[in-house]
JSON list of C-alpha atoms in Angstrom, two decimals:
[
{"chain": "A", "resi": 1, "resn": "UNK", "atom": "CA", "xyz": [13.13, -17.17, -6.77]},
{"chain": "A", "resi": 2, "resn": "UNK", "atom": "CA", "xyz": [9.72, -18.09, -8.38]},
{"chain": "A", "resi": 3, "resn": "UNK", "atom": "CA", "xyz": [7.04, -16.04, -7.99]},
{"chain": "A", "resi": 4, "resn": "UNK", "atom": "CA", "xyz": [5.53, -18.02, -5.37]},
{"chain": "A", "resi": 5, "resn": "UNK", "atom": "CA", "xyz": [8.62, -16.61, -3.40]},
{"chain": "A", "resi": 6, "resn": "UNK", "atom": "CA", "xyz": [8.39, -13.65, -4.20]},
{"chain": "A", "resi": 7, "resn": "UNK", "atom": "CA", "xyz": [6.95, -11.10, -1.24]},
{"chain": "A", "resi": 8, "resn": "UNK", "atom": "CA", "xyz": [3.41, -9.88, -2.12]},
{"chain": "A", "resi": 9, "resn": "UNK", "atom": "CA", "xyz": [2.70, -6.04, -2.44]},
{"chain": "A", "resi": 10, "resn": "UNK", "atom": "CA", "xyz": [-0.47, -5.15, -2.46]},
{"chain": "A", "resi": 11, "resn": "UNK", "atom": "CA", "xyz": [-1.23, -1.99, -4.61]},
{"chain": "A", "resi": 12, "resn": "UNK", "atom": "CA", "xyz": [-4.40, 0.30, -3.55]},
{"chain": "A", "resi": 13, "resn": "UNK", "atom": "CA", "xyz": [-4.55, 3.21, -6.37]},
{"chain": "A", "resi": 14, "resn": "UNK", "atom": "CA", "xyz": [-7.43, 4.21, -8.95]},
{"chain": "A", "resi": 15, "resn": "UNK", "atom": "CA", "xyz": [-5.62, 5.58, -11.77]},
{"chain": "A", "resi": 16, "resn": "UNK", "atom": "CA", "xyz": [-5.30, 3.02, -13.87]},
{"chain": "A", "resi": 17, "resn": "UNK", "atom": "CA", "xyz": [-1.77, 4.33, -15.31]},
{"chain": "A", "resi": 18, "resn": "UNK", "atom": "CA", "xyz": [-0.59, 5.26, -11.79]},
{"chain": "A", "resi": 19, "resn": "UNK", "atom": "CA", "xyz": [-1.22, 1.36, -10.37]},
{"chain": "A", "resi": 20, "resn": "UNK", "atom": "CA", "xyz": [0.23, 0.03, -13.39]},
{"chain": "A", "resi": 21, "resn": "UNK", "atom": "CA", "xyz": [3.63, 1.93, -13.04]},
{"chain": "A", "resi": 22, "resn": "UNK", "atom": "CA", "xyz": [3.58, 0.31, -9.29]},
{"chain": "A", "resi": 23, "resn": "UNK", "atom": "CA", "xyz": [2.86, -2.53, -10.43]},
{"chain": "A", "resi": 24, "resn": "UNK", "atom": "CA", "xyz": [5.67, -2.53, -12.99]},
{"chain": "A", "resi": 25, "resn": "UNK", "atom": "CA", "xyz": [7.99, -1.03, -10.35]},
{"chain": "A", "resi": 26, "resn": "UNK", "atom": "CA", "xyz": [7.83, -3.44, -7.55]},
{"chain": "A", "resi": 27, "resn": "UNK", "atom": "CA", "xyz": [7.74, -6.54, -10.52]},
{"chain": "A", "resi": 28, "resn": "UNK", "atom": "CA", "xyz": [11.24, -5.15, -11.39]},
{"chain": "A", "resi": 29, "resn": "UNK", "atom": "CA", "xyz": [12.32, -4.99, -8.04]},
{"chain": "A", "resi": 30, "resn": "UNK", "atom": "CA", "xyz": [12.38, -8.57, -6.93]},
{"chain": "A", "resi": 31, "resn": "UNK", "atom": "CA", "xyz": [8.14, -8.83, -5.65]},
{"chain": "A", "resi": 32, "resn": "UNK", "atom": "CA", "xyz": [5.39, -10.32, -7.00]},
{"chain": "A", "resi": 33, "resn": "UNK", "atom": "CA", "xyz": [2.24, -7.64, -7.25]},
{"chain": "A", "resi": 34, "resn": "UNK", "atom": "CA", "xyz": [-1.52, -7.40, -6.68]},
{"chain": "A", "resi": 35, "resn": "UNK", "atom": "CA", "xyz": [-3.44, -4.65, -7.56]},
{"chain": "A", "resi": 36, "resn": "UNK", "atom": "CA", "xyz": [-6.91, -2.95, -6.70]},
{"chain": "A", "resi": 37, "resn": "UNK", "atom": "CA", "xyz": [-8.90, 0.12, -8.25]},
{"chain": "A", "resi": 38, "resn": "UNK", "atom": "CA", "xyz": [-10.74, 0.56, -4.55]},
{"chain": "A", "resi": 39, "resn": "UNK", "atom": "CA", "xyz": [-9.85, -0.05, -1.14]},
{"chain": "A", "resi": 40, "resn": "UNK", "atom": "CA", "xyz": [-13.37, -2.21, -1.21]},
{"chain": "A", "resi": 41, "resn": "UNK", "atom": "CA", "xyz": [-12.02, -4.66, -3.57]},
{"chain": "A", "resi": 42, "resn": "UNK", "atom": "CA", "xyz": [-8.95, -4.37, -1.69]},
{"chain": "A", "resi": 43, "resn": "UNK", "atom": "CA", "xyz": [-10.85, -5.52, 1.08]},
{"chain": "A", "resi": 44, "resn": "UNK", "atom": "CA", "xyz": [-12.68, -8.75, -0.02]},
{"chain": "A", "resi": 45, "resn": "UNK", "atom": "CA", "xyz": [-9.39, -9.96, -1.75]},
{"chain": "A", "resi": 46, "resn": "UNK", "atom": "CA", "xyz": [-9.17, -13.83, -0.70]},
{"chain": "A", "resi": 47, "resn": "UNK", "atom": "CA", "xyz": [-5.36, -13.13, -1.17]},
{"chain": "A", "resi": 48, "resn": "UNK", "atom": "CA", "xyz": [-5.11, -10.75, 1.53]},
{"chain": "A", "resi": 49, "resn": "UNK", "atom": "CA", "xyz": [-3.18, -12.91, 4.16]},
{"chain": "A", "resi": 50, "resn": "UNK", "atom": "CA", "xyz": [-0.39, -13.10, 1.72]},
{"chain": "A", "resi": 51, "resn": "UNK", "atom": "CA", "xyz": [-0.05, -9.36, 1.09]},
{"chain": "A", "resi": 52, "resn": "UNK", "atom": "CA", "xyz": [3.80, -8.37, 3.11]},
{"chain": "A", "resi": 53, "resn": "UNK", "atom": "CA", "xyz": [3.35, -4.32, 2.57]},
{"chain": "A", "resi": 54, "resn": "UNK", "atom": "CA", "xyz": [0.69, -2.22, 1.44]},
{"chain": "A", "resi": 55, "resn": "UNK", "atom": "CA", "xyz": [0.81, 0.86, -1.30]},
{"chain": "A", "resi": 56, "resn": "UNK", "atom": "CA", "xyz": [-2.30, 2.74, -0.47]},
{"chain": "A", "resi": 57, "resn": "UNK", "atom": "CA", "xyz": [-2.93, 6.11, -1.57]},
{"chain": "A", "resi": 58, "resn": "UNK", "atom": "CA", "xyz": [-4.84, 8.81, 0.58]},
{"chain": "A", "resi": 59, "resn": "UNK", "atom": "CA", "xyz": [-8.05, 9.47, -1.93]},
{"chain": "A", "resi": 60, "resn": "UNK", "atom": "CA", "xyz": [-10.18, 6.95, -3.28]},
{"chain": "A", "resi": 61, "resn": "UNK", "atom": "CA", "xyz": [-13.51, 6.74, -4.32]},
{"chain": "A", "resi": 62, "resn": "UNK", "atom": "CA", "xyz": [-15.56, 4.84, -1.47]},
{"chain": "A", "resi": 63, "resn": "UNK", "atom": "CA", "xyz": [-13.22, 4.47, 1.37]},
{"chain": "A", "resi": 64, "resn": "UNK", "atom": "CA", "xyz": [-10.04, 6.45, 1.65]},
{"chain": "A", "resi": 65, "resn": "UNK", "atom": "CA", "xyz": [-6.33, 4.89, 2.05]},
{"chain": "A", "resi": 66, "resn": "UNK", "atom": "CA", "xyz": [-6.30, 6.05, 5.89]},
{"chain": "A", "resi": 67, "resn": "UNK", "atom": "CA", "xyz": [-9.84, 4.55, 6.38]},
{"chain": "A", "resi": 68, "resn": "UNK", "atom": "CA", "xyz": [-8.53, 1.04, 4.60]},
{"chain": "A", "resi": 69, "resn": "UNK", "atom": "CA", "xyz": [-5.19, 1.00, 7.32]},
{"chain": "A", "resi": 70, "resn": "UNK", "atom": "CA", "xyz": [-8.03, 1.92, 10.24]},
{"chain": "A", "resi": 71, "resn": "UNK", "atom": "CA", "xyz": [-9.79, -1.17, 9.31]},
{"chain": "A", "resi": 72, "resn": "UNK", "atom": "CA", "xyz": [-7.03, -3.78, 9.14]},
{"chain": "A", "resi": 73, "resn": "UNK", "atom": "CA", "xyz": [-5.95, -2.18, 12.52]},
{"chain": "A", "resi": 74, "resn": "UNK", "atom": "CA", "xyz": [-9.31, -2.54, 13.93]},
{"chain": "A", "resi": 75, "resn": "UNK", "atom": "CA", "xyz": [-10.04, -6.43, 12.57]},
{"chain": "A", "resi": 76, "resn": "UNK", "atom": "CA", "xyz": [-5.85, -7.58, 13.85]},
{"chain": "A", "resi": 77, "resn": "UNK", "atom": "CA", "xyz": [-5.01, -7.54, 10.02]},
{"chain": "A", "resi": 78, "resn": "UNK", "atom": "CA", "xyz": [-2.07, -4.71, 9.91]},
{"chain": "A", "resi": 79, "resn": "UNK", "atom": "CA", "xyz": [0.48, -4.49, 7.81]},
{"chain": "A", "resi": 80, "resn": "UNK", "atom": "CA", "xyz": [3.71, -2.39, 7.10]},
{"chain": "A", "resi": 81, "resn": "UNK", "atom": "CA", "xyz": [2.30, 0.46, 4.72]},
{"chain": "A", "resi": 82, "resn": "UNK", "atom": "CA", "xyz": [3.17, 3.28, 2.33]},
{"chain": "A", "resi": 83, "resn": "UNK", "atom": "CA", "xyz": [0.51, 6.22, 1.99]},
{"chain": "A", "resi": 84, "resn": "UNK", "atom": "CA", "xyz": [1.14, 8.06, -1.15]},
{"chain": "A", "resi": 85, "resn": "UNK", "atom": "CA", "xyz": [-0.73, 11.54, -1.26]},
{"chain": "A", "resi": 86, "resn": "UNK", "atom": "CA", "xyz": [-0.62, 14.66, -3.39]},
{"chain": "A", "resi": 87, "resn": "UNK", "atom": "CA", "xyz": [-2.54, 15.82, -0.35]},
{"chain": "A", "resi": 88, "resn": "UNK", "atom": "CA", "xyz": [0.04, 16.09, 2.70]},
{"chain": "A", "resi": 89, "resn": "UNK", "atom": "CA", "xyz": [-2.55, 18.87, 4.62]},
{"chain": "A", "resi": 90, "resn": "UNK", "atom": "CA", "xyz": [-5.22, 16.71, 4.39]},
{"chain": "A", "resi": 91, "resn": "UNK", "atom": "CA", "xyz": [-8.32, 16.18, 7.20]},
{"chain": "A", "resi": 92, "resn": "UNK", "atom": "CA", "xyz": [-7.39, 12.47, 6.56]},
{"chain": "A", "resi": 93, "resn": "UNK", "atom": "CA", "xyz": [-3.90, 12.54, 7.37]},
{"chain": "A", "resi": 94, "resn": "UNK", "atom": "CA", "xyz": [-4.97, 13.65, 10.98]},
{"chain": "A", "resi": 95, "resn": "UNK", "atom": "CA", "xyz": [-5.52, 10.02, 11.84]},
{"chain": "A", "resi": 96, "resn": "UNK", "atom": "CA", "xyz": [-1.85, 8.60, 11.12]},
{"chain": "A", "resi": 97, "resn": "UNK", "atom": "CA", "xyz": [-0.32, 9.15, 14.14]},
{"chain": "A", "resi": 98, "resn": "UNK", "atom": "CA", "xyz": [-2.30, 6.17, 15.63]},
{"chain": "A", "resi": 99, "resn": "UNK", "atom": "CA", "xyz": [-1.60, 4.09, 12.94]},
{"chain": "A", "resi": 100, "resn": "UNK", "atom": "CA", "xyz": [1.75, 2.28, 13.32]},
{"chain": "A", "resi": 101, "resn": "UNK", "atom": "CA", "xyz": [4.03, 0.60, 10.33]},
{"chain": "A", "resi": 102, "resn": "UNK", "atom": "CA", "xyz": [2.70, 3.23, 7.96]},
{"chain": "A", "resi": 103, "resn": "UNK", "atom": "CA", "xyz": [5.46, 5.35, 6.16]},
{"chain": "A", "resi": 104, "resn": "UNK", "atom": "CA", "xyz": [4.08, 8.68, 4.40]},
{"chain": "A", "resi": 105, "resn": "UNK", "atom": "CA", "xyz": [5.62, 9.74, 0.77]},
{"chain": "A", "resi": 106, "resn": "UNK", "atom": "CA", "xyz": [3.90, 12.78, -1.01]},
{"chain": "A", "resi": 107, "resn": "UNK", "atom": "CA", "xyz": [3.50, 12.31, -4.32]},
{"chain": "A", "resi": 108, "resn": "UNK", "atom": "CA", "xyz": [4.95, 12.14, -6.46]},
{"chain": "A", "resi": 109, "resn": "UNK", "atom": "CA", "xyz": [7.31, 9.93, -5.01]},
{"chain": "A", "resi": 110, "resn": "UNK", "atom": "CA", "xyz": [11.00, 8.39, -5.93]},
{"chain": "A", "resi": 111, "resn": "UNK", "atom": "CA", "xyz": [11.18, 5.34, -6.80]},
{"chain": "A", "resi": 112, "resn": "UNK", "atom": "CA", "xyz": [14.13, 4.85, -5.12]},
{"chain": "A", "resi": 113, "resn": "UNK", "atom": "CA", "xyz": [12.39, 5.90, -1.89]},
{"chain": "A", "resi": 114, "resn": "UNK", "atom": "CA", "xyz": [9.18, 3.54, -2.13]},
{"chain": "A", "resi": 115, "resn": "UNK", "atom": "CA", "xyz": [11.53, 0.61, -2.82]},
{"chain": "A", "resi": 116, "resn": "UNK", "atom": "CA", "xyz": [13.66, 1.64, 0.24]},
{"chain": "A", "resi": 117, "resn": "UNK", "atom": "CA", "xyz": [10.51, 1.65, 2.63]},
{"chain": "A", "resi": 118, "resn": "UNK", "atom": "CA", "xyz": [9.72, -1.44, 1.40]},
{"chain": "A", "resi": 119, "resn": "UNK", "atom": "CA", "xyz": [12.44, -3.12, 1.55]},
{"chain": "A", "resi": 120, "resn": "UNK", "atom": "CA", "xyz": [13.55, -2.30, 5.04]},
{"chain": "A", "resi": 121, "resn": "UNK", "atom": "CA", "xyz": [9.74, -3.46, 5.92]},
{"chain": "A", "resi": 122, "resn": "UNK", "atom": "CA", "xyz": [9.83, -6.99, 4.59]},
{"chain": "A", "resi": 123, "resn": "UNK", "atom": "CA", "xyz": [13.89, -7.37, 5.26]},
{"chain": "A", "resi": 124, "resn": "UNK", "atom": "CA", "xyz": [14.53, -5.30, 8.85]},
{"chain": "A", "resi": 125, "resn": "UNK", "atom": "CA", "xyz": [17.87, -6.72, 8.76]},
{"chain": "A", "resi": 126, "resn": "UNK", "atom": "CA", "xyz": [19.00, -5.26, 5.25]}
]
């Protein structure tokens, strides 16, 4: 499969080291990767379209992970999405019950479980 192919994940994450493992990760697992320091760059990518599932996490400078999903949901843009958090009690989390396709993993999270959610998101039928 070239990379072409390959599913896009899009990666939402500020630490450097943190988006980089993701980005590894999901590369090794069969996808192709973007990546994004903010959830405003995030925002203005032209690539957007082609994004299949979302990594977002909860706090970011600028807009937050939950605020990101609220705006693809209010502009017909959602997609299937993972928020990571280290912050499961958080005043931000209080939104995500309206926010559907959006799987919650504290961090920080297996592996094995990210790739899981993903895969059944792009795949149903696996």
């Amino acid at each position: 499969m070239t990379n072409a192919q390959k599913p896009i994940i899009a990666i939402v994450d500020d630490d450097v080291s943190v988006r980089g493992s993701l980005v590894a990760l999901v590369q090794c697992s069969g996808y192709s990767a973007v990546s994004f320091s903010s959830a405003e760059d995030f925002l203005q990518e032209d690539a957007l379209p082609e994004a299949k599932f979302l990594i977002v996490v909860v706090r970011l400078p600028g807009m937050s992970g939950i605020e990101v999903l609220a705006q693809l949901a209010n502009t017909g843009r959602t997609r299937p999405a993972v928020v990571v958090t280290g912050h499961a009690d958080s005043q931000e989390l209080q939104q995500a019950p309206q926010l559907a396709g959006v799987c919650f993993l504290s961090k920080p999270c297996a592996p094995e479980a990210l790739l899981e959610v993903i895969a059944a998101s792009i795949d149903p039928a696996r």
